Structures are given as C-alpha cells and as structure tokens.
C-alpha cells in the first residue's frame, strides 16, 4: 500500500488571513491571531497520585504543576489547569516527533496522558478593547484584580467548553488572552469573536508559533 | 442563579447540568439477585431508580460542572428560593484517594 503523507492544516486557515475588519479606527481595539505548531497533552493524575504527578511534571517540564486555575510557564512549556488534579502541557511542536515521546516513562503509573494536539485550536486575543469584547462572550470576571497574568479557567464560550488563560501583556500594555477551543468549533467561535469585535475595529495578524509575538 | 464551584469559583448556572436528588442510595444487594431476590429487594431497587420526593425547600443535589472543570458537585439548595448553602466536590473527584462510595457493589 502506498504511503500517504497527511498535511496538517488548521480549520481556521481561511479565516485567519491577515486583514482588518469592522469599524475603521486609527488603532484597532482588538488584535486577533491563531497560534500554530503546538503540541498539547492532557495529564490526568491517577487515584492518590497527584503529588507524584506534580513531581514528575516539575522534573520533566521544569514548571510547577498547577493545582488550581493557573497557567505556569516553564522554559518551553506552559502548564495550565483544566480540572481537579488534571492539567494541560502546551509546548512547541517538534517536527517528526510525537507529542508523547519521552513522556510515557516519567508519568507511568502516575498519570494518564492524552494527546490533544490535533483536537484544539489556539486563538490569541489582545488589544485595548479586549476585555470589553470578551465581556460579551464570557461570564468570567476578567478584571485584572481577580484575573491577573497567569490566571486560567475552564469555562464555556458560546455553549462550547474552552480553556482560557491570561498571558503576559502585549507591548502596548493590553492584556493578552489565550482561548483554546475544539477544532470543530474553532471556525464558529472565531467568527463569534470577530462579530463581537467589529465595533472596536479588529486587526487579524498572521498566525504565529507559541514562542512568537503576534505581528502584522 | 450562580454556583460557587469549589475548583473554579463562582460561575453562571448555564455551565452546570442538574442531575437531581443526592439522597437516594443504591440498595446494598447484588444486581443479579434482584429478579429472584428476597421480598422487598425489587421494590427497594424500584424506589431507588424511579421514586423522588418533590421537595419545596432545602435539598441535597448533584450538579455537574460540564461547561467548566467537568467535576461532579454535591450541593444544598433551597428549591423555593435557589439559595445555595453548601457546595462540595462529590466523593472520588479528581485523583482523591477515596473513590466514590456507593452502598451497593456488584461482585
Ligand atoms: Zn468547576
């Protein structure tokens, strides 16, 4: 049988073409981009194994496993909380490597690992009006006093489960939020975000890698 | 109505799904024996599966935070006022070492 090489494409590939949408304003209120080329692994501690899992995560990723709704950055990996005794590891995709490579042994008998890399899209939202826009979509209180940099949440947007966490602020001082969505809902949520952003003026910037800052 | 999830904090009720009364306990008997079991066992099982009180007032309930952390919660809610007086994780949530305890086990 002939081998076939699948080419990975994002369901957002047509939606994320760089351009401006909505109100014609001097400075766009919303900056929107897709983050590509990541690996995503869900780590679920087994019964009575939370401490052992946290220890393994610390050794493997060099980051503290989040025991509550936080996103913690290691050298190349972000660990963000997703539920009781479970969290995601998000790190740059390594070509020709499988996301679970090297992880099975350190987490053996401590945690269950589930590769979700192809099951999610990561949308990054920033801009001076980002909080006003997200207030239309999310019931979370995103005020800086209760949702600072590094805060994370498992919540719903437009009736779909998402993981949302706050990244380090953008160069202009605007907060940056990462929204991880199911691939099958990505296009729908992207357009919901776009519609909610239109009144503030939106700049869609080109898709970028995890460790890359969005730029037009 | 908002529910203060012990893991996520306070969230709107659209993120939660209602299961119902948390009081009924599975009768302590082996399921296979139900058909030919002692008198009363089938009735006890019928009650457990189908019969519910229609409480107007405080009630212990199971809710599922499906639109959030996907944990089962046990809470005390006043069905007449929606006042919630306690919320806790259901037994066996996450990696906690005591698994959910139910009265009956199928051996
Ligand atoms: Zn929750």
Short mmCIF file of C-alpha atoms and ligand atoms in Angstrom, two decimals:
data_model
loop_
_atom_site.label_atom_id
_atom_site.label_comp_id
_atom_site.label_asym_id
_atom_site.label_seq_id
_atom_site.Cartn_x
_atom_site.Cartn_y
_atom_site.Cartn_z
CA UNK A 1 0.00 0.00 0.00
CA UNK A 2 1.30 3.40 -0.93
CA UNK A 3 2.26 5.63 1.94
CA UNK A 4 0.40 8.85 2.22
CA UNK A 5 1.70 11.90 3.98
CA UNK A 6 -1.07 13.90 5.57
CA UNK A 7 -0.57 17.62 5.59
CA UNK A 8 -1.79 19.17 8.82
CA UNK A 9 -3.96 22.23 8.25
CA UNK A 10 -5.90 24.32 10.69
CA UNK A 11 -9.67 24.63 10.31
CA UNK A 12 -9.01 28.36 10.68
CA UNK A 13 -6.62 28.60 7.76
CA UNK A 14 -9.04 30.64 5.62
CA UNK A 15 -10.41 32.72 8.48
CA UNK A 16 -7.06 33.90 9.80
CA UNK A 17 -5.86 35.66 6.65
CA UNK A 18 -4.35 38.96 7.90
CA UNK A 19 -6.71 41.88 7.34
CA UNK A 20 -8.76 44.50 9.11
CA UNK A 21 -12.41 44.03 9.98
CA UNK A 22 -15.16 46.14 11.45
CA UNK A 23 -15.01 49.78 12.41
CA UNK A 24 -12.44 51.92 10.60
CA UNK A 25 -10.48 53.30 13.51
CA UNK A 26 -7.00 54.73 14.00
CA UNK A 27 -5.94 51.98 16.36
CA UNK A 28 -7.68 48.60 16.27
CA UNK A 29 -9.42 47.84 19.54
CA UNK A 30 -8.86 44.11 19.07
CA UNK A 31 -5.85 42.18 17.80
CA UNK A 32 -6.65 38.61 16.86
CA UNK A 33 -4.41 35.75 15.78
CA UNK A 34 -4.14 31.99 15.69
CA UNK A 35 -1.28 30.16 17.35
CA UNK A 36 0.03 27.24 15.28
CA UNK A 37 2.51 24.39 15.55
CA UNK A 38 1.93 23.37 19.13
CA UNK A 39 1.71 20.07 20.92
CA UNK A 40 -0.93 19.65 23.59
CA UNK A 41 -1.09 16.82 26.13
CA UNK A 42 -3.70 16.39 28.83
CA UNK A 43 -2.24 14.97 32.03
CA UNK A 44 -4.69 13.38 34.47
CA UNK A 45 -3.32 12.25 37.81
CA UNK A 46 -4.48 8.77 38.82
CA UNK A 47 -6.07 7.96 42.14
CA UNK A 48 -3.86 9.09 45.00
CA UNK A 49 -1.10 10.09 42.55
CA UNK A 50 -1.38 13.90 42.47
CA UNK A 51 1.87 14.56 44.37
CA UNK A 52 3.78 12.02 42.27
CA UNK A 53 2.34 13.53 39.08
CA UNK A 54 3.26 17.06 40.16
CA UNK A 55 6.78 15.92 40.95
CA UNK A 56 7.16 14.20 37.57
CA UNK A 57 5.84 17.32 35.82
CA UNK A 58 8.28 19.53 37.68
CA UNK A 59 11.18 17.31 36.65
CA UNK A 60 10.04 16.84 33.06
CA UNK A 61 8.82 20.35 32.19
CA UNK A 62 10.66 22.45 34.75
CA UNK A 63 7.38 24.04 35.80
CA UNK A 64 5.16 23.71 38.85
CA UNK A 65 2.06 21.63 38.09
CA UNK A 66 -0.97 23.88 38.64
CA UNK A 67 -3.15 22.55 41.47
CA UNK A 68 -5.63 25.39 40.94
CA UNK A 69 -6.75 27.51 37.97
CA UNK A 70 -3.38 28.89 36.88
CA UNK A 71 -1.12 28.81 33.83
CA UNK A 72 2.51 28.22 34.73
CA UNK A 73 5.37 28.78 32.32
CA UNK A 74 8.41 26.55 32.15
CA UNK A 75 11.30 27.00 29.74
CA UNK A 76 9.39 25.87 26.64
CA UNK A 77 6.17 24.52 28.13
CA UNK A 78 3.10 26.14 29.62
CA UNK A 79 1.16 24.03 32.10
CA UNK A 80 -2.40 25.17 32.62
CA UNK A 81 -5.04 23.80 34.95
CA UNK A 82 -8.09 22.13 33.41
CA UNK A 83 -9.88 20.45 36.30
CA UNK A 84 -9.40 18.65 39.60
CA UNK A 85 -5.95 17.01 39.54
CA UNK A 86 -5.53 17.48 35.80
CA UNK A 87 -3.78 19.99 33.57
CA UNK A 88 -2.55 20.51 30.03
CA UNK A 89 1.02 20.74 28.82
CA UNK A 90 1.41 23.07 25.82
CA UNK A 91 4.73 23.20 24.03
CA UNK A 92 6.13 23.87 20.54
CA UNK A 93 5.61 21.05 18.06
CA UNK A 94 8.78 19.22 17.18
CA UNK A 95 8.71 18.09 13.54
CA UNK A 96 8.85 14.30 13.10
CA UNK A 97 8.35 13.72 16.83
CA UNK A 98 5.22 12.53 18.61
CA UNK A 99 3.99 14.72 21.48
CA UNK A 100 4.10 11.82 23.93
CA UNK A 101 7.70 10.92 23.08
CA UNK A 102 9.68 10.79 26.26
CA UNK A 103 6.65 11.42 28.48
CA UNK A 104 5.37 7.89 28.89
CA UNK A 105 8.12 6.67 31.18
CA UNK A 106 8.28 9.58 33.67
CA UNK A 107 4.49 9.58 34.09
CA UNK A 108 4.00 5.79 34.06
CA UNK A 109 1.50 4.61 36.73
CA UNK A 110 1.17 8.19 37.99
CA UNK A 111 -0.96 9.87 35.38
CA UNK A 112 -2.89 9.16 32.21
CA UNK A 113 -1.71 11.09 29.16
CA UNK A 114 -3.90 12.10 26.27
CA UNK A 115 -2.53 13.75 23.12
CA UNK A 116 -4.95 16.52 22.12
CA UNK A 117 -2.64 18.34 19.69
CA UNK A 118 -4.90 17.92 16.67
CA UNK A 119 -8.11 18.38 18.63
CA UNK A 120 -7.78 22.01 19.58
CA UNK A 121 -7.16 25.41 18.01
CA UNK A 122 -5.50 28.16 19.96
CA UNK A 123 -6.78 31.70 19.48
CA UNK A 124 -4.92 34.66 20.95
CA UNK A 125 -6.81 37.87 21.62
CA UNK A 126 -5.39 41.23 22.66
CA UNK A 127 -5.88 44.94 22.09
CA UNK A 128 -7.06 47.86 24.24
CA UNK A 129 -10.73 46.75 23.99
CA UNK A 130 -10.17 43.04 24.60
CA UNK A 131 -11.93 42.97 27.98
CA UNK A 132 -14.98 44.84 26.73
CA UNK A 133 -15.21 42.40 23.82
CA UNK A 134 -14.76 39.28 25.97
CA UNK A 135 -17.45 40.53 28.35
CA UNK A 136 -19.92 39.77 25.55
CA UNK A 137 -18.77 36.17 25.24
CA UNK A 138 -17.63 35.06 28.65
CA UNK A 139 -19.23 35.12 32.08
CA UNK A 140 -15.82 35.26 33.77
CA UNK A 141 -14.73 38.34 35.67
CA UNK A 142 -11.58 39.23 33.73
CA UNK A 143 -10.74 42.35 35.73
CA UNK A 144 -7.02 42.49 36.42
CA UNK A 145 -7.58 42.38 40.18
CA UNK A 146 -9.15 38.92 40.01
CA UNK A 147 -7.78 37.57 36.73
CA UNK A 148 -4.12 38.61 36.61
CA UNK A 149 -1.40 37.37 34.26
CA UNK A 150 -1.14 33.61 34.80
CA UNK A 151 -4.79 33.12 35.76
CA UNK A 152 -6.57 30.29 33.94
CA UNK A 153 -10.11 28.97 33.69
CA UNK A 154 -12.05 26.07 32.27
CA UNK A 155 -15.24 27.70 31.10
CA UNK A 156 -17.70 28.00 28.21
CA UNK A 157 -17.95 30.43 25.33
CA UNK A 158 -20.99 30.27 23.09
CA UNK A 159 -22.02 26.97 24.79
CA UNK A 160 -18.71 25.32 23.93
CA UNK A 161 -16.11 24.32 26.51
CA UNK A 162 -12.88 26.31 26.28
CA UNK A 163 -9.70 26.78 28.27
CA UNK A 164 -8.84 30.41 28.75
CA UNK A 165 -5.75 31.87 30.35
CA UNK A 166 -4.06 35.24 30.55
CA UNK A 167 -0.61 35.59 29.00
CA UNK A 168 1.99 38.28 29.61
CA UNK A 169 0.75 41.69 28.45
CA UNK A 170 1.31 42.88 24.89
CA UNK A 171 3.88 45.57 24.05
CA UNK A 172 1.16 48.25 24.18
CA UNK A 173 0.18 47.13 27.69
CA UNK A 174 -3.06 45.43 26.61
CA UNK A 175 -3.89 42.14 28.28
CA UNK A 176 -3.43 39.00 26.16
CA UNK A 177 -5.85 36.08 26.48
CA UNK A 178 -5.37 32.61 25.04
CA UNK A 179 -8.53 30.72 24.18
CA UNK A 180 -8.18 27.03 23.45
CA UNK A 181 -11.19 25.68 21.54
CA UNK A 182 -12.24 22.39 19.97
CA UNK A 183 -11.15 22.29 16.32
CA UNK A 184 -14.70 21.50 15.22
CA UNK A 185 -15.98 24.66 16.92
CA UNK A 186 -13.00 26.85 16.03
CA UNK A 187 -14.46 28.45 12.92
CA UNK A 188 -17.75 29.21 14.65
CA UNK A 189 -16.08 30.70 17.74
CA UNK A 190 -13.60 32.65 15.60
CA UNK A 191 -16.46 34.34 13.78
CA UNK A 192 -18.34 34.96 17.01
CA UNK A 193 -15.21 36.71 18.30
CA UNK A 194 -14.90 38.65 15.04
CA UNK A 195 -18.54 39.81 15.19
CA UNK A 196 -18.19 40.82 18.84
CA UNK A 197 -15.02 42.75 17.98
CA UNK A 198 -16.31 44.58 14.92
CA UNK A 199 -17.44 47.72 16.75
CA UNK A 200 -13.92 48.24 18.12
CA UNK A 201 -12.08 47.60 14.84
CA UNK A 202 -10.18 44.32 14.52
CA UNK A 203 -6.79 43.57 13.15
CA UNK A 204 -6.23 39.91 12.29
CA UNK A 205 -2.49 39.33 12.28
CA UNK A 206 -0.79 36.35 10.68
CA UNK A 207 -0.75 33.01 12.50
CA UNK A 208 2.34 32.55 14.62
CA UNK A 209 4.14 29.98 16.74
CA UNK A 210 3.80 29.67 20.51
CA UNK A 211 7.01 31.46 21.36
CA UNK A 212 6.45 34.16 18.74
CA UNK A 213 4.79 37.51 19.41
CA UNK A 214 1.95 38.38 17.03
CA UNK A 215 2.90 40.97 14.44
CA UNK A 216 1.23 42.37 11.36
CA UNK B 1 -28.51 31.53 39.93
CA UNK B 2 -24.78 31.13 40.35
CA UNK B 3 -22.90 28.15 41.76
CA UNK B 4 -19.56 28.52 43.53
CA UNK B 5 -17.64 25.54 42.16
CA UNK B 6 -15.02 24.52 44.76
CA UNK B 7 -12.49 24.24 41.92
CA UNK B 8 -13.42 27.08 39.54
CA UNK B 9 -15.08 29.69 41.73
CA UNK B 10 -18.47 31.28 41.13
CA UNK B 11 -19.99 30.54 37.71
CA UNK B 12 -23.32 31.12 35.99
CA UNK B 13 -25.68 28.15 36.05
CA UNK B 14 -25.50 27.65 32.27
CA UNK B 15 -22.17 25.91 32.84
CA UNK B 16 -23.82 23.27 35.04
CA UNK B 17 -26.09 20.32 34.44
CA UNK B 18 -28.59 19.16 37.04
CA UNK B 19 -28.74 15.50 38.00
CA UNK B 20 -31.17 15.71 40.91
CA UNK B 21 -31.60 14.43 44.45
CA UNK B 22 -28.34 13.30 46.04
CA UNK B 23 -30.07 11.35 48.83
CA UNK B 24 -31.11 8.06 47.20
CA UNK B 25 -28.52 5.37 47.91
CA UNK B 26 -28.21 2.31 45.74
CA UNK B 27 -29.70 -0.64 47.69
CA UNK B 28 -26.99 -2.92 49.07
CA UNK B 29 -27.65 -6.02 47.07
CA UNK B 30 -26.25 -7.85 44.14
CA UNK B 31 -27.95 -6.74 40.94
CA UNK B 32 -28.26 -10.25 39.56
CA UNK B 33 -30.28 -11.31 42.56
CA UNK B 34 -32.90 -8.66 42.05
CA UNK B 35 -35.20 -10.81 39.94
CA UNK B 36 -35.29 -13.72 42.34
CA UNK B 37 -34.19 -11.87 45.45
CA UNK B 38 -35.81 -11.62 48.83
CA UNK B 39 -39.18 -9.93 49.09
CA UNK B 40 -38.79 -6.17 49.12
CA UNK B 41 -35.49 -6.05 47.26
CA UNK B 42 -37.06 -5.39 43.88
CA UNK B 43 -39.26 -2.72 45.45
CA UNK B 44 -36.23 -1.10 47.08
CA UNK B 45 -34.48 -1.02 43.73
CA UNK B 46 -37.57 0.37 42.01
CA UNK B 47 -37.72 3.15 44.61
CA UNK B 48 -34.04 3.92 44.13
CA UNK B 49 -34.35 4.19 40.36
CA UNK B 50 -37.73 5.89 39.97
CA UNK B 51 -39.13 7.46 43.11
CA UNK B 52 -38.19 11.01 44.02
CA UNK B 53 -39.52 13.47 46.56
CA UNK B 54 -40.80 16.76 45.21
CA UNK B 55 -39.08 18.96 47.76
CA UNK B 56 -40.12 22.57 48.34
CA UNK B 57 -37.23 23.77 50.46
CA UNK B 58 -33.68 22.61 51.18
CA UNK B 59 -32.47 19.70 49.13
CA UNK B 60 -29.14 17.89 48.60
CA UNK B 61 -28.43 17.69 44.89
CA UNK B 62 -25.83 16.56 42.39
CA UNK B 63 -24.74 19.05 39.74
CA UNK B 64 -22.16 18.56 37.00
CA UNK B 65 -19.81 21.37 36.01
CA UNK B 66 -19.70 20.18 32.39
CA UNK B 67 -19.11 23.66 30.96
CA UNK B 68 -16.11 24.12 33.22
CA UNK B 69 -13.90 21.71 35.18
CA UNK B 70 -16.10 18.64 34.47
CA UNK B 71 -16.42 17.74 38.15
CA UNK B 72 -19.47 16.41 39.95
CA UNK B 73 -20.59 18.58 42.83
CA UNK B 74 -22.89 17.94 45.75
CA UNK B 75 -24.76 20.99 46.94
CA UNK B 76 -27.53 22.00 49.27
CA UNK B 77 -30.05 24.25 47.54
CA UNK B 78 -33.40 25.66 48.53
CA UNK B 79 -35.68 24.74 45.65
CA UNK B 80 -38.07 27.56 46.53
CA UNK B 81 -35.52 30.39 46.73
CA UNK B 82 -32.47 28.97 44.87
CA UNK B 83 -30.35 29.85 47.90
CA UNK B 84 -27.32 27.57 47.99
CA UNK B 85 -25.97 26.89 51.46
CA UNK B 86 -23.19 24.40 50.71
CA UNK B 87 -21.18 23.15 47.74
CA UNK B 88 -18.61 20.40 47.84
CA UNK B 89 -16.91 18.06 45.39
CA UNK B 90 -18.69 14.72 45.04
CA UNK B 91 -16.75 11.79 46.55
CA UNK B 92 -13.96 10.48 44.31
CA UNK B 93 -13.47 13.71 42.33
CA UNK B 94 -10.11 14.09 40.59
CA UNK B 95 -7.33 11.89 41.94
CA UNK B 96 -8.56 11.91 45.53
CA UNK B 97 -7.69 8.57 47.03
CA UNK B 98 -11.15 7.66 48.32
CA UNK B 99 -13.20 6.51 45.36
CA UNK B 100 -16.90 7.27 45.25
CA UNK B 101 -18.58 5.20 47.92
CA UNK B 102 -21.87 3.66 46.97
CA UNK B 103 -23.89 1.40 49.18
CA UNK B 104 -24.06 -1.48 46.74
CA UNK B 105 -21.28 -3.15 44.81
CA UNK B 106 -21.66 -5.61 42.02
CA UNK B 107 -19.43 -8.57 42.71
ZN1 LIG C 1 -15.72 23.71 38.23
#
